[in-house]
PDB file of C-alpha atoms in Angstrom:
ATOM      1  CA  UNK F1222      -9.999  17.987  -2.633  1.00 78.00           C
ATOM      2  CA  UNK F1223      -8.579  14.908  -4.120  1.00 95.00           C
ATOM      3  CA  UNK F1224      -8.307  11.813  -2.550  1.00 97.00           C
ATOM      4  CA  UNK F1225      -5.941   8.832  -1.403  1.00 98.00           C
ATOM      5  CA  UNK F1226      -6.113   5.607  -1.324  1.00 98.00           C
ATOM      6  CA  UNK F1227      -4.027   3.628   1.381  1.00 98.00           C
ATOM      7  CA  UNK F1228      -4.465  -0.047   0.875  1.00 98.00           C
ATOM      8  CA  UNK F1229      -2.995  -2.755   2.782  1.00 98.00           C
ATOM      9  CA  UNK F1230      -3.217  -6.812   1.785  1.00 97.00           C
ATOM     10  CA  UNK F1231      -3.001  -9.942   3.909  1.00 96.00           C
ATOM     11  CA  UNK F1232      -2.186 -10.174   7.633  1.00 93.00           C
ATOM     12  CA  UNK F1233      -1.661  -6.437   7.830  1.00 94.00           C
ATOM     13  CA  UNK F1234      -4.664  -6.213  10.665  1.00 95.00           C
ATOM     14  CA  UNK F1235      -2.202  -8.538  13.089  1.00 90.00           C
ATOM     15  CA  UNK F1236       0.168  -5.121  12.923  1.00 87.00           C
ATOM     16  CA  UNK F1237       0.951  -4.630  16.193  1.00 89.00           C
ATOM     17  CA  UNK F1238       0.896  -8.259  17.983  1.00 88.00           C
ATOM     18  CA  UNK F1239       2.188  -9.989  14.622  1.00 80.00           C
ATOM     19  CA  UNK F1240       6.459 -10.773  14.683  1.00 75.00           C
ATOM     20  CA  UNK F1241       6.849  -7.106  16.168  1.00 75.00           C
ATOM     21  CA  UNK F1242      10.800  -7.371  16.019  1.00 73.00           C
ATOM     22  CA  UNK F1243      10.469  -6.808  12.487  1.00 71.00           C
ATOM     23  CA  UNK F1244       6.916  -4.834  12.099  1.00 73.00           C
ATOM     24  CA  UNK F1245       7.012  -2.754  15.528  1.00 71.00           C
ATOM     25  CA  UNK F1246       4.106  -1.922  17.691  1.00 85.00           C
ATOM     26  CA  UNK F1247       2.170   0.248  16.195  1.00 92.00           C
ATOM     27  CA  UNK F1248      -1.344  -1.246  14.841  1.00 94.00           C
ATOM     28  CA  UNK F1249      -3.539  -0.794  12.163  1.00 95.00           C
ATOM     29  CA  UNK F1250      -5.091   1.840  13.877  1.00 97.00           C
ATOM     30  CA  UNK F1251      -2.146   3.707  14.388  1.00 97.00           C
ATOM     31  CA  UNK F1252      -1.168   3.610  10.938  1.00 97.00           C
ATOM     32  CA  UNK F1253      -4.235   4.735   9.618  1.00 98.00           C
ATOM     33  CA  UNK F1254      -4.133   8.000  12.283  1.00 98.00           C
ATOM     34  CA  UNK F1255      -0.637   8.405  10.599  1.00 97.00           C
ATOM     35  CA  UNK F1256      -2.006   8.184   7.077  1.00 98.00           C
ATOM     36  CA  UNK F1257      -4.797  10.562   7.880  1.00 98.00           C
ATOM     37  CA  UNK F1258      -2.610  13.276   9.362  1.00 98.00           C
ATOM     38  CA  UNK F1259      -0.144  13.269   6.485  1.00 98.00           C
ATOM     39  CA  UNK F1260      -3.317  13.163   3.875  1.00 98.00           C
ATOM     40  CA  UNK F1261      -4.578  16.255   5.891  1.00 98.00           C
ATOM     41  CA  UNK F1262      -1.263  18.101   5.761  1.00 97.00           C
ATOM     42  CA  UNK F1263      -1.186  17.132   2.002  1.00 97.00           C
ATOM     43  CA  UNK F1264      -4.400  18.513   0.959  1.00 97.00           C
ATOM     44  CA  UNK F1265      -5.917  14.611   0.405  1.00 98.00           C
ATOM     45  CA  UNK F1266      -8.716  12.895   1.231  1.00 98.00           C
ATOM     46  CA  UNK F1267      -8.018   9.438   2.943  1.00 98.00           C
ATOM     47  CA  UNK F1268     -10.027   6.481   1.830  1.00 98.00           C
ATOM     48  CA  UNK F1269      -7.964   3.317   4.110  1.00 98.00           C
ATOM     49  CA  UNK F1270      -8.107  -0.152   4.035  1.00 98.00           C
ATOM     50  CA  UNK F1271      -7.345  -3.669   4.659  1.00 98.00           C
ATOM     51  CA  UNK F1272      -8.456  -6.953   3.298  1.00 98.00           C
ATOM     52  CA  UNK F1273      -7.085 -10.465   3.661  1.00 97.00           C
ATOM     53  CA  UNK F1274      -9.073 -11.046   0.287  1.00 98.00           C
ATOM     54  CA  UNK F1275      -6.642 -10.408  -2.845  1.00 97.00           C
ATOM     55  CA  UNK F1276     -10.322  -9.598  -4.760  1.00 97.00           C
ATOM     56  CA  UNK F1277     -11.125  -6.967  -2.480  1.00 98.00           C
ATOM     57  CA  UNK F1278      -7.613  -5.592  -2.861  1.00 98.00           C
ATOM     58  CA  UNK F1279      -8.978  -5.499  -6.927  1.00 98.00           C
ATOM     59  CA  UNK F1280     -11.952  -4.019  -6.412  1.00 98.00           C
ATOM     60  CA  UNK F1281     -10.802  -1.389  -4.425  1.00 98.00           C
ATOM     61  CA  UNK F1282      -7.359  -0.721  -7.387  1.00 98.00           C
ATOM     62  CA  UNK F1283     -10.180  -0.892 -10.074  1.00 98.00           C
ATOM     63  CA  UNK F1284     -12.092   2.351  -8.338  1.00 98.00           C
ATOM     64  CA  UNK F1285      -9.094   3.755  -7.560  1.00 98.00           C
ATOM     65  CA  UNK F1286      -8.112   3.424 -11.151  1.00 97.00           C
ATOM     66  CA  UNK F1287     -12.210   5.175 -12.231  1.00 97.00           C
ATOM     67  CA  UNK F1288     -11.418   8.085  -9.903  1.00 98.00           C
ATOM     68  CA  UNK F1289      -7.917   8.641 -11.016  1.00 97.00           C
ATOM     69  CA  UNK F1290      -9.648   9.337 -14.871  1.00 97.00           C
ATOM     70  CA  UNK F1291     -12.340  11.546 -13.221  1.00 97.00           C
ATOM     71  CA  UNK F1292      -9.657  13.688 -11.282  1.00 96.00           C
ATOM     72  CA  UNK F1293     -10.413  12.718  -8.125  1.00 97.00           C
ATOM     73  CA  UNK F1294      -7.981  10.798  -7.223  1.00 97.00           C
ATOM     74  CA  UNK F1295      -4.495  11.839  -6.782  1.00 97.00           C
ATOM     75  CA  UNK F1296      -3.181   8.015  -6.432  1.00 98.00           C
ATOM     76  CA  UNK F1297      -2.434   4.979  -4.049  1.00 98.00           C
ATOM     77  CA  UNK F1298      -0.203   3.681  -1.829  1.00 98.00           C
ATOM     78  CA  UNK F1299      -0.201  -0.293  -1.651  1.00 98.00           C
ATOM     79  CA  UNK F1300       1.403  -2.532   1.031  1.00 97.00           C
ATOM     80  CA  UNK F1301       0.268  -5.927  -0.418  1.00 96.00           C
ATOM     81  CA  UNK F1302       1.770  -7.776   1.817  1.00 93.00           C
ATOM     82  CA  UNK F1303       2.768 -11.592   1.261  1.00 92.00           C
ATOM     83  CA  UNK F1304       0.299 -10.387  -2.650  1.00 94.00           C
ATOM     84  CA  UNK F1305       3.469  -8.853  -3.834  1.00 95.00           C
ATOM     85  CA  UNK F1306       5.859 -11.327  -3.787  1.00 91.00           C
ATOM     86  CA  UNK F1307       2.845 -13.902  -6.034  1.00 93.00           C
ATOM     87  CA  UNK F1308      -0.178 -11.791  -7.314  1.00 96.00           C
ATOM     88  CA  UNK F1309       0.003 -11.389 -10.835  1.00 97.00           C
ATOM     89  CA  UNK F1310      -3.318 -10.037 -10.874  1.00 98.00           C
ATOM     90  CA  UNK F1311      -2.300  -7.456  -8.616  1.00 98.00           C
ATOM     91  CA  UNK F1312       0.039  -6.085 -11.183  1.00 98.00           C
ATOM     92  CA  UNK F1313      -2.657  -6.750 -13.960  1.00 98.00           C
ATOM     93  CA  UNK F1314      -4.694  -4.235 -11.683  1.00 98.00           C
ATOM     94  CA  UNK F1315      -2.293  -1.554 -11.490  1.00 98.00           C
ATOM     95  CA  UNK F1316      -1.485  -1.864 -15.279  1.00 97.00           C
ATOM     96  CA  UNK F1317      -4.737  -1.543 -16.507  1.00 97.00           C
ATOM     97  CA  UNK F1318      -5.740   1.247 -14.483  1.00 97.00           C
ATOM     98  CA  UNK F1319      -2.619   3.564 -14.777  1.00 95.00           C
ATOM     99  CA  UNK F1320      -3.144   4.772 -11.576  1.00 97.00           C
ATOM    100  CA  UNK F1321       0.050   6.119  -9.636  1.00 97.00           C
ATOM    101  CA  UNK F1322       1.183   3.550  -7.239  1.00 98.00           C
ATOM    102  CA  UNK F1323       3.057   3.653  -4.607  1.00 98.00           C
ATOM    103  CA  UNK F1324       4.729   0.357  -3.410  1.00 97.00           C
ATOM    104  CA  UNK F1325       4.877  -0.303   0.498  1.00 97.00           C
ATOM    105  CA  UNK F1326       6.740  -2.211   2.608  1.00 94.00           C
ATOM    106  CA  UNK F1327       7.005  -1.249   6.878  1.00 94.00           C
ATOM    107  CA  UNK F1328      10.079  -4.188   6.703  1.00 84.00           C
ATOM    108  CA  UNK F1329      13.542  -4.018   4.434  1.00 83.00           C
ATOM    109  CA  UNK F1330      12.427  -7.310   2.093  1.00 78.00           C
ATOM    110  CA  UNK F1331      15.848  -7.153   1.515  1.00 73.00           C
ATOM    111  CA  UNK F1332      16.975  -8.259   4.037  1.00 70.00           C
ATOM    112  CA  UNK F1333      14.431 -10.828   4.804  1.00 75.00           C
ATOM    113  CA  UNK F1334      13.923 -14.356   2.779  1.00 72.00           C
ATOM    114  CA  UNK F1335      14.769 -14.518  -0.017  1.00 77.00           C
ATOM    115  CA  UNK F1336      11.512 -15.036  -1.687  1.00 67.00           C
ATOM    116  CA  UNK F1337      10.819 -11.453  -0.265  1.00 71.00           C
ATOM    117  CA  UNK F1338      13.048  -9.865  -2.499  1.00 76.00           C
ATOM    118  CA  UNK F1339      10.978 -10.382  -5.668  1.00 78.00           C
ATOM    119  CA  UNK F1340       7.883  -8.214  -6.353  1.00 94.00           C
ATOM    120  CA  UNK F1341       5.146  -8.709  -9.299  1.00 94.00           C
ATOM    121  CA  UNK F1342       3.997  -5.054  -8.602  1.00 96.00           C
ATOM    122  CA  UNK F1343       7.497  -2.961  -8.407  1.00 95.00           C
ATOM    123  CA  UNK F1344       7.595  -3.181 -12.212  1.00 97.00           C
ATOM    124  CA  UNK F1345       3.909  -0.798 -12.431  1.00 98.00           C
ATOM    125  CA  UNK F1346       4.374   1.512  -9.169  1.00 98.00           C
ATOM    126  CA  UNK F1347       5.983   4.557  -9.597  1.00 97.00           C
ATOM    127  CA  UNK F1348       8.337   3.630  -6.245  1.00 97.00           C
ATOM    128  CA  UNK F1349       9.110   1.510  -4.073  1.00 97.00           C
ATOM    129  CA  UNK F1350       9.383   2.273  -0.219  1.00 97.00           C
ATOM    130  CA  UNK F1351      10.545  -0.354   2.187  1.00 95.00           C
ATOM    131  CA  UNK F1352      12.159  -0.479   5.271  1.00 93.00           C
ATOM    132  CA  UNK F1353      11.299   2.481   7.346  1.00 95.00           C
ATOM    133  CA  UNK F1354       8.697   1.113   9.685  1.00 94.00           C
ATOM    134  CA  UNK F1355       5.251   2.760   9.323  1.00 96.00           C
ATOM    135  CA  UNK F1356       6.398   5.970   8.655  1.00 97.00           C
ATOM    136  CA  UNK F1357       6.976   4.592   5.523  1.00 97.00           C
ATOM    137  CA  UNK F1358       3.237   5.819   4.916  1.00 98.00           C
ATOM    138  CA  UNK F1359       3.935   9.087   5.596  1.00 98.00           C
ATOM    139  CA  UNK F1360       6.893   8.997   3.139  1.00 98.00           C
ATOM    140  CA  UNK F1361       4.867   7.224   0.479  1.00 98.00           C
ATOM    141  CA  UNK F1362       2.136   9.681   1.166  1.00 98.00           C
ATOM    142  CA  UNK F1363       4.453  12.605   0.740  1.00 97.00           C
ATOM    143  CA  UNK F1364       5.771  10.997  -2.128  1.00 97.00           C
ATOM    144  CA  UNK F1365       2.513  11.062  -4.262  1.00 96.00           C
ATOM    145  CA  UNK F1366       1.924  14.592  -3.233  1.00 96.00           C
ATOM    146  CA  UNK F1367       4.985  15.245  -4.880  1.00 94.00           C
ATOM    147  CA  UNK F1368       4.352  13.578  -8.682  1.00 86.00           C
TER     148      UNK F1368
END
């Protein structure tokens, strides 16, 4: 069975209590449940998590990126958080690795400040979801199942 990687940046443990008008209810928790139940129905393994640390974020894209080249790893889905709109080593990460990427956002950036509408990591994921609250992990997970 291959596995998954959902990772999620900065802040994204305050899901659920953190400006819910424009991130919802649902926690951490209850995205990971989601994420686990679409891996499941996908044939993946889940491997989820969070870090307010942009070097744990690395870490985890630079094992992601290891597995890929072994074939155990089918690819990852990234919400970065407030990383994608300023982390150039984020996109260094991604780059390097050439591991499918999927780019995650629960919130329409678009439609948000504007500094939200630039990303440093759209350029190396293979798409960009945004805007459809935290089933946007279920999308992005379906998505990779797909490529």
């Amino acid at each position: 069975m291959s596995t998954l990687f959902v990772l999620n940046g900065p802040n994204l443990n305050l899901l659920g209590t953190r400006e819910p008008a424009v991130y919802g209810h649902h926690t951490l928790a209850d995205v990971e449940a989601l994420c686990a139940a679409a891996c499941a129905k996908a044939g993946f393994a889940l491997r989820f998590h969070q870090s307010n640390h942009e070097g744990a974020l690395l870490d985890w894209l630079h094992e992601a990126g290891r597995l890929h080249q072994q074939g155990e790893l089918a690819g990852v889905v990234l919400n970065a958080g407030a990383y994608t709109h300023t982390s150039i080593a984020l996109h260094d990460a991604i780059k390097g690795t050439g591991v499918p990427l999927i780019e995650l956002h629960i919130s329409n950036v678009f439609a948000r400040e504007a500094f939200r509408h630039h990303s440093t990591i759209s350029s190396v994921a293979r798409a960009v979801v945004c805007g459809f609250g935290v089933q946007g992990y279920v999308l992005a997970i379906e998505g990779l199942a797909r490529l």
